Amino acid sequence: MPPKLYAHPFSSYCQKVLVALYENETSFEYRSLADDGAMAELEALWPMKRFPLLVDAGRTVIEASTIIEHLQLYHPGPVRLLPEDAKPALEVRMMDRFFDNYISTPQQKIVFNSIRDETRRDPQGVSDARAMLETGYAWLERVMADREWAAGGHFSLADCGAAPFLFYADWTHPIDKRYTNVHAYRERLLARPSFARAVDEARPYRHFFPLGAPDRD
Ligand SMILES: N[C@@H](CCC(=O)N[C@@H](CS)C(=O)NCC(=O)O)C(=O)O
C-alpha cells in the first residue's frame, strides 16, 4: 500500500512535503483536505488538526520535516533530500529550521492575525513578525550570496520548505528588491519542476489567501 498523505494543495507545509514526493516521483495516496470527511479523519489521527500528516504501514507521521525524513528512509528515490553523512545533514537540518522558524512562523502569524475578529488582533505581534521577516531576509541574502541551494550544493529538505515559505512570505511581507540573492533563489525554486507543480495545483485556491493574493507567483 502506498503511503497516504493528508494535505491541502494551498497549504505551505503540505507543499513542502509535496515537493519532496514530486522530486522522487514517489507513489502516494493524496487524501485532499478539500474533500468531504477528510478533516474528520485527520482529527481522529492527530488531535492538533495540523497538516500535512502521513500514514504509512500503520505509522502515523506528523510534521513536514519528519515526514520528508520518513519518506527518505522508507521510500527512497534518486534525489537524496538529506545527505547520508551526518555533518552535511546537520547543515541541511539547520537551514530547514531557519525557514520554518524565521520565515514561515512570522508569515503565518501575520496571516492568522488578519483572519481574527478585529477586537482580537495583535498589532505588536504583527510588527514583531514583520521585523523578524526583515531580519530573516537580510540574513538569507548574505547566506545565498554564493549558494545555488540552501545547503550543501544540492536540492535538499531545506529547499522543500524554502520554496513555499518564501513564496507566501513575499506575498505577505514583500522581499525588498535590494535582496537580489533572495529573489534569485525564490525564482530558482519557482522554476524547479516539483515546486512548479505544487504551485499549479494550488492556483484554484488563491482566492482563499486572506491578505488577497497578488496577480503573480
Ligand atoms: N509544524 C507543522 C506546521 C503545520 C501547519 O501549521 N500547517 C497549517 C497549514 S499550512 C495548519 O495545519 N493549519 C491549520 C491550523 O492551524 O489549525 C509542520 O511542520 O508540519
Coordinates of N, CA and C and ligand atoms in Angstrom, one line a residue:
M1 N 0.8 -1.2 0.0 CA 0.0 0.0 0.0 C 0.9 1.2 0.0
P2 N 0.6 2.2 -0.9 CA 1.4 3.4 -0.9 C 1.1 4.3 0.4
P3 N 2.0 5.1 0.8 CA 1.7 6.0 1.9 C 0.5 6.9 1.6
K4 N -0.2 7.3 2.6 CA -1.4 8.2 2.4 C -1.1 9.6 3.0
L5 N -1.2 10.6 2.2 CA -0.9 12.0 2.7 C -2.2 12.7 2.8
Y6 N -2.4 13.3 4.1 CA -3.5 14.2 4.3 C -2.9 15.6 4.1
A7 N -3.5 16.3 3.1 CA -2.9 17.6 2.8 C -3.9 18.4 2.0
H8 N -3.6 19.8 2.1 CA -4.4 20.7 1.3 C -3.4 21.3 0.3
P9 N -3.8 21.4 -1.0 CA -2.9 21.9 -2.0 C -2.4 23.4 -1.8
F10 N -3.2 24.2 -1.0 CA -2.8 25.6 -0.9 C -1.9 25.8 0.4
S11 N -1.8 24.7 1.2 CA -1.0 24.9 2.5 C 0.5 24.8 2.2
S12 N 1.2 25.8 2.8 CA 2.6 25.8 2.6 C 3.3 24.6 3.1
Y13 N 2.9 24.1 4.3 CA 3.6 23.0 4.9 C 3.3 21.7 4.1
C14 N 2.1 21.7 3.5 CA 1.8 20.5 2.7 C 2.6 20.6 1.4
Q15 N 2.8 21.8 0.8 CA 3.6 21.9 -0.4 C 5.0 21.4 -0.1
K16 N 5.5 21.7 1.1 CA 6.8 21.3 1.5 C 7.0 19.8 1.2
V17 N 6.0 19.0 1.7 CA 6.1 17.6 1.6 C 5.8 17.2 0.1
L18 N 4.9 17.9 -0.5 CA 4.5 17.5 -1.9 C 5.8 17.7 -2.8
V19 N 6.6 18.7 -2.5 CA 7.8 18.9 -3.3 C 8.7 17.7 -3.2
A20 N 8.8 17.2 -1.9 CA 9.7 16.0 -1.7 C 9.2 14.8 -2.4
L21 N 7.8 14.6 -2.4 CA 7.2 13.5 -3.1 C 7.4 13.6 -4.6
Y22 N 7.2 14.8 -5.1 CA 7.3 15.0 -6.6 C 8.8 14.9 -7.0
E23 N 9.7 15.4 -6.2 CA 11.2 15.2 -6.5 C 11.5 13.8 -6.9
N24 N 11.0 12.9 -6.1 CA 11.3 11.5 -6.3 C 10.2 10.6 -7.0
E25 N 9.2 11.3 -7.4 CA 8.1 10.7 -8.1 C 7.6 9.5 -7.3
T26 N 7.5 9.7 -6.0 CA 7.1 8.7 -5.0 C 5.6 8.5 -5.2
S27 N 5.1 7.2 -5.2 CA 3.7 6.9 -5.3 C 3.1 7.2 -3.9
F28 N 1.9 7.8 -3.9 CA 1.2 8.0 -2.7 C -0.2 8.3 -2.9
E29 N -1.0 8.1 -1.9 CA -2.5 8.4 -2.0 C -2.7 9.8 -1.4
Y30 N -3.3 10.7 -2.2 CA -3.5 12.1 -1.8 C -4.9 12.2 -1.2
R31 N -4.9 12.3 0.1 CA -6.2 12.5 0.7 C -6.4 14.0 0.9
S32 N -7.1 14.6 0.0 CA -7.1 16.1 0.0 C -8.1 16.6 1.1
L33 N -7.6 17.5 1.9 CA -8.5 18.1 2.9 C -9.5 19.0 2.4
A34 N -9.5 19.2 1.1 CA -10.6 19.9 0.4 C -11.8 19.0 0.2
D35 N -11.6 17.7 0.4 CA -12.7 16.7 0.2 C -13.5 16.4 1.5
D36 N -14.8 16.1 1.3 CA -15.7 15.8 2.4 C -15.1 14.7 3.3
G37 N -15.2 14.9 4.6 CA -14.8 13.9 5.5 C -13.3 13.8 5.8
A38 N -12.5 14.4 5.0 CA -11.0 14.2 5.2 C -10.6 14.9 6.5
M39 N -11.2 16.1 6.8 CA -10.7 16.8 8.1 C -11.1 16.0 9.3
A40 N -12.2 15.3 9.3 CA -12.6 14.5 10.5 C -11.6 13.3 10.6
E41 N -11.2 12.7 9.5 CA -10.2 11.6 9.5 C -8.9 12.1 10.1
L42 N -8.5 13.3 9.7 CA -7.3 13.9 10.2 C -7.3 14.1 11.7
E43 N -8.5 14.7 12.1 CA -8.6 14.9 13.6 C -8.6 13.6 14.4
A44 N -9.1 12.6 13.8 CA -9.1 11.3 14.5 C -7.7 10.8 14.7
L45 N -6.8 11.1 13.7 CA -5.4 10.7 13.7 C -4.5 11.6 14.5
W46 N -4.9 12.9 14.5 CA -4.0 13.9 15.1 C -4.8 15.0 15.7
P47 N -5.0 15.0 17.0 CA -6.0 15.9 17.6 C -5.6 17.4 17.4
M48 N -4.3 17.7 17.1 CA -3.9 19.0 16.8 C -4.5 19.6 15.5
K49 N -4.9 18.7 14.7 CA -5.5 19.0 13.4 C -4.6 19.8 12.5
R50 N -3.3 19.7 12.7 CA -2.4 20.3 11.8 C -2.0 19.4 10.6
F51 N -1.8 20.0 9.5 CA -1.4 19.2 8.4 C -0.2 19.8 7.7
P52 N 0.6 18.9 7.0 CA 0.3 17.6 6.5 C 0.4 16.5 7.6
L53 N -0.1 15.3 7.2 CA 0.1 14.2 8.0 C 0.2 13.0 7.1
L54 N 1.1 12.0 7.4 CA 1.3 10.9 6.6 C 0.9 9.6 7.4
V55 N 0.3 8.7 6.7 CA 0.0 7.4 7.3 C 0.7 6.4 6.4
D56 N 1.6 5.6 7.0 CA 2.4 4.7 6.2 C 2.6 3.4 6.9
A57 N 2.1 2.3 6.4 CA 2.2 0.9 7.0 C 1.9 0.9 8.5
G58 N 0.8 1.6 8.9 CA 0.4 1.6 10.3 C 1.0 2.7 11.1
R59 N 2.0 3.4 10.6 CA 2.6 4.5 11.3 C 1.9 5.8 10.9
T60 N 1.7 6.7 11.9 CA 1.2 8.0 11.7 C 2.3 9.0 11.9
V61 N 2.7 9.7 10.9 CA 3.8 10.6 10.9 C 3.4 12.1 10.8
I62 N 3.7 12.8 11.9 CA 3.4 14.3 11.9 C 4.6 15.1 11.6
E63 N 4.4 16.4 11.2 CA 5.4 17.4 11.0 C 6.1 17.2 9.6
A64 N 6.0 18.2 8.8 CA 6.5 18.1 7.4 C 8.0 17.6 7.3
S65 N 8.8 18.2 8.2 CA 10.3 17.8 8.1 C 10.4 16.3 8.4
T66 N 9.7 15.8 9.4 CA 9.8 14.4 9.8 C 9.2 13.5 8.7
I67 N 8.1 14.0 8.1 CA 7.5 13.2 7.0 C 8.5 13.0 5.9
I68 N 9.3 14.1 5.6 CA 10.3 14.0 4.5 C 11.4 13.1 4.9
E69 N 11.8 13.1 6.1 CA 12.9 12.2 6.6 C 12.3 10.8 6.5
H70 N 11.1 10.6 6.9 CA 10.4 9.3 6.9 C 10.4 8.7 5.4
L71 N 10.0 9.6 4.5 CA 10.0 9.2 3.1 C 11.4 8.8 2.6
Q72 N 12.4 9.5 3.0 CA 13.7 9.1 2.6 C 14.1 7.8 3.1
L73 N 13.7 7.5 4.4 CA 14.1 6.2 5.0 C 13.3 5.0 4.4
Y74 N 12.0 5.2 4.2 CA 11.1 4.1 3.8 C 10.8 4.1 2.4
H75 N 10.9 5.2 1.7 CA 10.6 5.2 0.2 C 11.6 6.0 -0.5
P76 N 12.9 5.6 -0.4 CA 13.9 6.4 -1.0 C 13.8 6.5 -2.6
G77 N 14.2 7.6 -3.1 CA 14.2 7.7 -4.6 C 15.6 8.2 -5.0
P78 N 15.7 8.6 -6.3 CA 17.0 9.1 -6.8 C 17.5 10.4 -6.2
V79 N 16.6 11.2 -5.7 CA 17.0 12.5 -5.1 C 17.1 12.4 -3.6
R80 N 18.3 12.4 -3.1 CA 18.5 12.4 -1.6 C 18.3 13.7 -1.0
L81 N 17.3 13.9 -0.2 CA 16.9 15.2 0.3 C 17.6 15.5 1.6
L82 N 18.2 14.4 2.2 CA 19.2 14.6 3.3 C 20.4 13.9 3.0
P83 N 21.6 14.5 3.1 CA 22.8 13.8 2.8 C 23.0 12.6 3.8
E84 N 23.7 11.6 3.3 CA 23.9 10.4 4.1 C 24.8 10.7 5.3
D85 N 25.8 11.5 5.0 CA 26.8 11.9 6.0 C 26.2 12.8 7.1
A86 N 26.4 12.5 8.3 CA 25.7 13.3 9.4 C 26.1 14.8 9.4
K87 N 27.3 15.1 9.0 CA 27.8 16.5 9.1 C 27.1 17.4 8.1
P88 N 27.1 17.1 6.8 CA 26.3 17.9 5.9 C 24.8 17.8 6.1
A89 N 24.3 16.7 6.7 CA 22.9 16.6 7.0 C 22.5 17.6 8.1
L90 N 23.5 17.8 9.0 CA 23.2 18.8 10.1 C 23.0 20.2 9.5
E91 N 23.8 20.6 8.5 CA 23.6 21.9 7.8 C 22.3 22.0 7.2
V92 N 21.8 20.9 6.5 CA 20.5 20.9 5.9 C 19.4 21.1 6.9
R93 N 19.5 20.4 8.1 CA 18.5 20.5 9.1 C 18.5 21.9 9.7
M94 N 19.7 22.5 9.8 CA 19.8 23.8 10.4 C 19.0 24.8 9.5
M95 N 19.3 24.7 8.2 CA 18.6 25.6 7.2 C 17.1 25.3 7.2
D96 N 16.7 24.1 7.3 CA 15.3 23.7 7.4 C 14.6 24.4 8.6
R97 N 15.3 24.4 9.8 CA 14.8 25.1 11.0 C 14.7 26.6 10.7
F98 N 15.7 27.1 10.0 CA 15.6 28.6 9.7 C 14.3 28.9 9.0
F99 N 14.1 28.2 7.9 CA 12.9 28.5 7.1 C 11.6 28.3 7.9
D100 N 11.5 27.2 8.7 CA 10.3 27.0 9.5 C 10.1 28.1 10.5
N101 N 11.2 28.4 11.3 CA 11.0 29.2 12.5 C 11.1 30.7 12.2
Y102 N 11.8 31.1 11.1 CA 12.1 32.6 11.0 C 11.5 33.1 9.7
I103 N 11.0 32.2 8.8 CA 10.2 32.7 7.6 C 8.8 32.3 7.7
S104 N 8.5 31.0 7.9 CA 7.1 30.6 7.9 C 6.4 31.0 9.1
T105 N 7.0 30.9 10.3 CA 6.3 31.2 11.5 C 5.8 32.7 11.5
P106 N 6.7 33.6 11.3 CA 6.2 35.0 11.3 C 5.2 35.3 10.1
Q107 N 5.4 34.6 9.0 CA 4.5 34.8 7.8 C 3.1 34.4 8.3
Q108 N 3.0 33.2 8.9 CA 1.7 32.7 9.3 C 1.1 33.6 10.4
K109 N 1.9 34.1 11.2 CA 1.4 35.0 12.3 C 0.6 36.2 11.7
I110 N 1.2 36.7 10.7 CA 0.6 37.9 10.0 C -0.8 37.5 9.4
V111 N -0.7 36.3 8.7 CA -2.0 35.8 8.1 C -3.0 35.5 9.1
F112 N -2.7 34.8 10.1 CA -3.7 34.4 11.1 C -4.3 35.6 11.8
N113 N -3.4 36.6 12.1 CA -3.9 37.8 12.7 C -5.0 38.5 11.8
S114 N -4.8 38.4 10.5 CA -5.7 39.1 9.6 C -7.1 38.4 9.5
I115 N -7.2 37.2 9.9 CA -8.5 36.5 9.8 C -9.2 36.5 11.2
R116 N -8.5 37.1 12.2 CA -9.2 37.2 13.5 C -10.2 38.3 13.5
D117 N -11.1 38.2 14.4 CA -12.0 39.3 14.7 C -11.2 40.6 15.0
E118 N -11.6 41.7 14.6 CA -10.9 43.0 14.8 C -10.5 43.2 16.2
T119 N -11.4 42.9 17.1 CA -11.1 43.1 18.5 C -10.0 42.2 19.1
R120 N -9.7 41.2 18.4 CA -8.7 40.2 18.9 C -7.4 40.3 18.2
R121 N -7.2 41.3 17.4 CA -6.0 41.4 16.6 C -4.8 41.8 17.5
D122 N -3.6 41.6 17.0 CA -2.4 41.8 17.8 C -1.4 42.6 17.0
P123 N -1.5 43.9 17.0 CA -0.6 44.8 16.2 C 0.8 44.6 16.6
Q124 N 1.1 44.4 17.9 CA 2.5 44.2 18.4 C 3.1 42.9 17.8
G125 N 2.3 41.9 17.8 CA 2.7 40.6 17.3 C 3.0 40.7 15.8
V126 N 2.2 41.4 15.1 CA 2.3 41.6 13.6 C 3.6 42.4 13.4
S127 N 3.8 43.4 14.1 CA 5.0 44.3 13.9 C 6.3 43.4 14.2
D128 N 6.2 42.6 15.3 CA 7.4 41.7 15.6 C 7.6 40.7 14.5
A129 N 6.5 40.2 13.9 CA 6.6 39.2 12.8 C 7.2 39.9 11.6
R130 N 6.8 41.1 11.3 CA 7.4 41.8 10.1 C 8.9 42.1 10.3
A131 N 9.3 42.5 11.6 CA 10.7 42.7 11.9 C 11.5 41.4 11.7
M132 N 10.9 40.3 12.2 CA 11.6 39.0 12.1 C 11.8 38.6 10.6
L133 N 10.8 38.9 9.8 CA 10.9 38.6 8.3 C 12.0 39.4 7.7
E134 N 12.1 40.7 8.1 CA 13.1 41.6 7.6 C 14.5 41.1 8.0
T135 N 14.6 40.7 9.2 CA 15.9 40.2 9.7 C 16.3 38.9 9.0
G136 N 15.2 38.0 8.8 CA 15.4 36.8 8.1 C 15.9 37.0 6.6
Y137 N 15.2 37.9 5.9 CA 15.6 38.2 4.5 C 17.0 38.7 4.4
A138 N 17.4 39.6 5.4 CA 18.7 40.2 5.3 C 19.8 39.1 5.6
W139 N 19.5 38.2 6.5 CA 20.4 37.1 6.8 C 20.6 36.2 5.6
L140 N 19.4 35.8 5.1 CA 19.4 34.9 3.9 C 20.1 35.5 2.7
E141 N 20.0 36.8 2.6 CA 20.7 37.5 1.4 C 22.2 37.2 1.5
R142 N 22.7 37.3 2.7 CA 24.2 37.0 2.8 C 24.5 35.6 2.6
V143 N 23.7 34.7 3.2 CA 23.9 33.2 3.1 C 23.9 32.8 1.6
M144 N 22.9 33.4 0.9 CA 22.7 32.9 -0.5 C 23.6 33.5 -1.5
A145 N 24.6 34.4 -1.0 CA 25.5 35.1 -2.0 C 26.3 34.1 -2.8
D146 N 26.6 33.0 -2.3 CA 27.5 32.0 -3.1 C 26.8 30.6 -3.1
R147 N 25.5 30.6 -3.0 CA 24.9 29.3 -3.0 C 23.8 29.2 -4.0
E148 N 23.6 28.0 -4.6 CA 22.5 27.8 -5.5 C 21.3 27.3 -4.7
W149 N 21.6 26.4 -3.8 CA 20.5 25.8 -3.0 C 20.8 26.1 -1.5
A150 N 19.9 25.9 -0.6 CA 20.1 26.4 0.7 C 21.3 25.8 1.5
A151 N 21.6 24.5 1.2 CA 22.7 23.9 1.9 C 23.3 22.8 1.1
G152 N 24.6 22.7 1.2 CA 25.3 21.5 0.6 C 25.4 21.4 -0.9
G153 N 25.0 22.4 -1.6 CA 25.2 22.4 -3.1 C 24.2 21.5 -3.8
H154 N 23.3 20.9 -3.1 CA 22.2 20.1 -3.8 C 20.9 20.5 -3.3
F155 N 19.9 20.3 -4.1 CA 18.5 20.5 -3.6 C 18.2 19.5 -2.5
S156 N 17.7 20.1 -1.4 CA 17.5 19.2 -0.2 C 16.2 19.5 0.6
L157 N 16.1 18.9 1.7 CA 14.9 19.1 2.6 C 14.8 20.6 2.9
A158 N 15.9 21.3 3.0 CA 15.8 22.8 3.3 C 15.1 23.5 2.2
D159 N 15.4 23.1 0.9 CA 14.8 23.8 -0.2 C 13.3 23.4 -0.3
C160 N 12.9 22.2 0.1 CA 11.5 21.8 0.1 C 10.7 22.8 0.9
G161 N 11.2 23.2 2.0 CA 10.4 24.2 2.8 C 10.6 25.6 2.3
A162 N 11.8 26.0 1.9 CA 12.1 27.3 1.5 C 11.2 27.7 0.3
A163 N 10.9 26.8 -0.5 CA 10.1 27.1 -1.7 C 8.7 27.7 -1.4
P164 N 7.8 27.0 -0.7 CA 6.6 27.6 -0.3 C 6.6 28.7 0.7
F165 N 7.6 28.6 1.6 CA 7.7 29.7 2.7 C 8.1 31.0 2.1
L166 N 9.1 31.0 1.2 CA 9.5 32.3 0.6 C 8.4 32.8 -0.4
F167 N 7.7 31.8 -1.0 CA 6.6 32.1 -2.0 C 5.6 33.0 -1.2
Y168 N 5.1 32.4 -0.1 CA 4.0 33.1 0.6 C 4.5 34.3 1.4
A169 N 5.8 34.2 1.9 CA 6.3 35.4 2.6 C 6.4 36.6 1.8
D170 N 6.8 36.4 0.5 CA 6.9 37.6 -0.4 C 5.5 38.2 -0.7
W171 N 4.5 37.3 -0.7 CA 3.1 37.9 -0.8 C 2.7 38.7 0.4
T172 N 3.1 38.2 1.6 CA 2.7 38.7 2.9 C 3.4 39.9 3.3
H173 N 4.8 39.9 3.1 CA 5.7 41.0 3.5 C 6.7 41.0 2.5
P174 N 6.5 41.8 1.4 CA 7.4 41.7 0.2 C 8.9 41.8 0.5
I175 N 9.6 40.9 -0.2 CA 11.1 40.9 0.0 C 11.6 42.1 -0.8
D176 N 12.3 43.0 -0.1 CA 12.8 44.2 -0.7 C 13.7 43.8 -2.0
K177 N 13.6 44.7 -3.0 CA 14.3 44.5 -4.2 C 15.8 44.4 -4.1
R178 N 16.3 45.1 -3.0 CA 17.8 45.0 -2.8 C 18.3 43.6 -2.4
Y179 N 17.4 42.8 -2.0 CA 17.8 41.4 -1.7 C 17.8 40.5 -2.9
T180 N 18.7 40.8 -3.8 CA 18.8 40.2 -5.1 C 19.0 38.7 -5.0
N181 N 19.9 38.3 -4.1 CA 20.2 36.8 -3.9 C 18.9 36.1 -3.5
V182 N 18.1 36.7 -2.6 CA 16.9 36.0 -2.1 C 15.9 35.9 -3.3
H183 N 15.8 37.0 -4.0 CA 14.8 37.0 -5.2 C 15.3 35.9 -6.2
A184 N 16.6 35.9 -6.5 CA 17.1 34.9 -7.5 C 16.8 33.5 -7.0
Y185 N 17.0 33.3 -5.7 CA 16.8 31.9 -5.1 C 15.3 31.6 -5.2
R186 N 14.4 32.6 -4.9 CA 13.0 32.3 -5.0 C 12.6 31.9 -6.4
E187 N 13.2 32.6 -7.4 CA 12.9 32.3 -8.8 C 13.4 30.9 -9.1
R188 N 14.6 30.5 -8.6 CA 15.1 29.2 -8.9 C 14.1 28.1 -8.4
L189 N 13.6 28.4 -7.2 CA 12.7 27.5 -6.5 C 11.4 27.4 -7.4
L190 N 10.9 28.5 -7.8 CA 9.7 28.5 -8.7 C 9.9 27.7 -10.0
A191 N 11.1 27.7 -10.5 CA 11.4 27.1 -11.7 C 11.6 25.6 -11.5
R192 N 11.8 25.1 -10.3 CA 12.1 23.7 -10.0 C 10.8 23.0 -10.3
P193 N 10.8 21.9 -11.2 CA 9.5 21.3 -11.6 C 8.6 20.8 -10.5
S194 N 9.3 20.3 -9.4 CA 8.5 19.8 -8.3 C 7.7 20.9 -7.6
F195 N 8.3 22.0 -7.5 CA 7.5 23.1 -6.8 C 6.6 23.8 -7.8
A196 N 7.0 23.9 -9.1 CA 6.1 24.5 -10.1 C 4.8 23.7 -10.1
R197 N 4.9 22.4 -10.0 CA 3.7 21.5 -10.0 C 2.8 21.8 -8.8
A198 N 3.5 22.0 -7.6 CA 2.7 22.3 -6.4 C 2.0 23.7 -6.5
V199 N 2.7 24.6 -7.1 CA 2.1 26.0 -7.3 C 0.9 25.9 -8.2
D200 N 1.1 25.1 -9.3 CA 0.0 25.0 -10.3 C -1.2 24.3 -9.6
E201 N -1.0 23.3 -8.8 CA -2.1 22.6 -8.2 C -2.9 23.5 -7.2
A202 N -2.1 24.5 -6.7 CA -2.8 25.4 -5.7 C -3.4 26.6 -6.3
R203 N -3.3 26.8 -7.6 CA -3.8 28.0 -8.2 C -5.3 28.2 -8.0
P204 N -6.1 27.1 -8.1 CA -7.6 27.3 -7.9 C -8.0 27.8 -6.6
Y205 N -7.0 27.8 -5.6 CA -7.4 28.2 -4.2 C -6.9 29.6 -3.9
R206 N -6.3 30.3 -4.8 CA -5.7 31.6 -4.5 C -6.6 32.6 -3.9
H207 N -7.9 32.5 -4.2 CA -8.8 33.4 -3.7 C -9.0 33.3 -2.2
F208 N -8.5 32.1 -1.6 CA -8.6 31.9 -0.2 C -7.5 32.7 0.6
F209 N -6.5 33.2 -0.1 CA -5.4 33.9 0.6 C -6.0 35.1 1.4
P210 N -5.9 35.1 2.7 CA -6.7 36.1 3.5 C -6.2 37.6 3.2
L211 N -5.0 37.7 2.8 CA -4.5 39.1 2.6 C -4.7 39.6 1.1
G212 N -5.3 38.7 0.3 CA -5.5 39.0 -1.1 C -4.3 38.6 -1.9
A213 N -4.4 37.6 -2.7 CA -3.2 37.1 -3.5 C -2.9 38.1 -4.6
P214 N -1.6 38.4 -4.7 CA -1.2 39.3 -5.8 C -1.4 38.6 -7.1
D215 N -1.4 39.4 -8.2 CA -1.6 38.8 -9.5 C -0.3 38.3 -10.1
R216 N 0.4 37.5 -9.4 CA 1.7 36.9 -9.8 C 2.1 35.8 -8.9
D217 N 3.1 35.0 -9.3 CA 3.6 33.9 -8.5 C 4.4 34.5 -7.4
Ligands
LIG1 N1 4.8 22.3 12.5 C1 3.9 21.9 11.5 C2 3.1 23.0 11.0 C3 2.0 22.6 10.1 C4 1.0 23.8 9.9 O1 1.0 24.8 10.6 N2 0.1 23.6 9.0 C5 -1.0 24.5 8.7 C6 -1.4 24.5 7.3 S1 0.0 25.3 6.3 C7 -2.2 24.0 9.5 O2 -2.3 22.9 9.9 N3 -3.1 24.9 9.8 C8 -4.4 24.6 10.4 C9 -4.4 25.1 11.8 O3 -3.5 25.8 12.3 O4 -5.4 24.7 12.5 C10 4.7 21.1 10.3 O5 5.9 21.4 10.2 O6 4.1 20.3 9.6

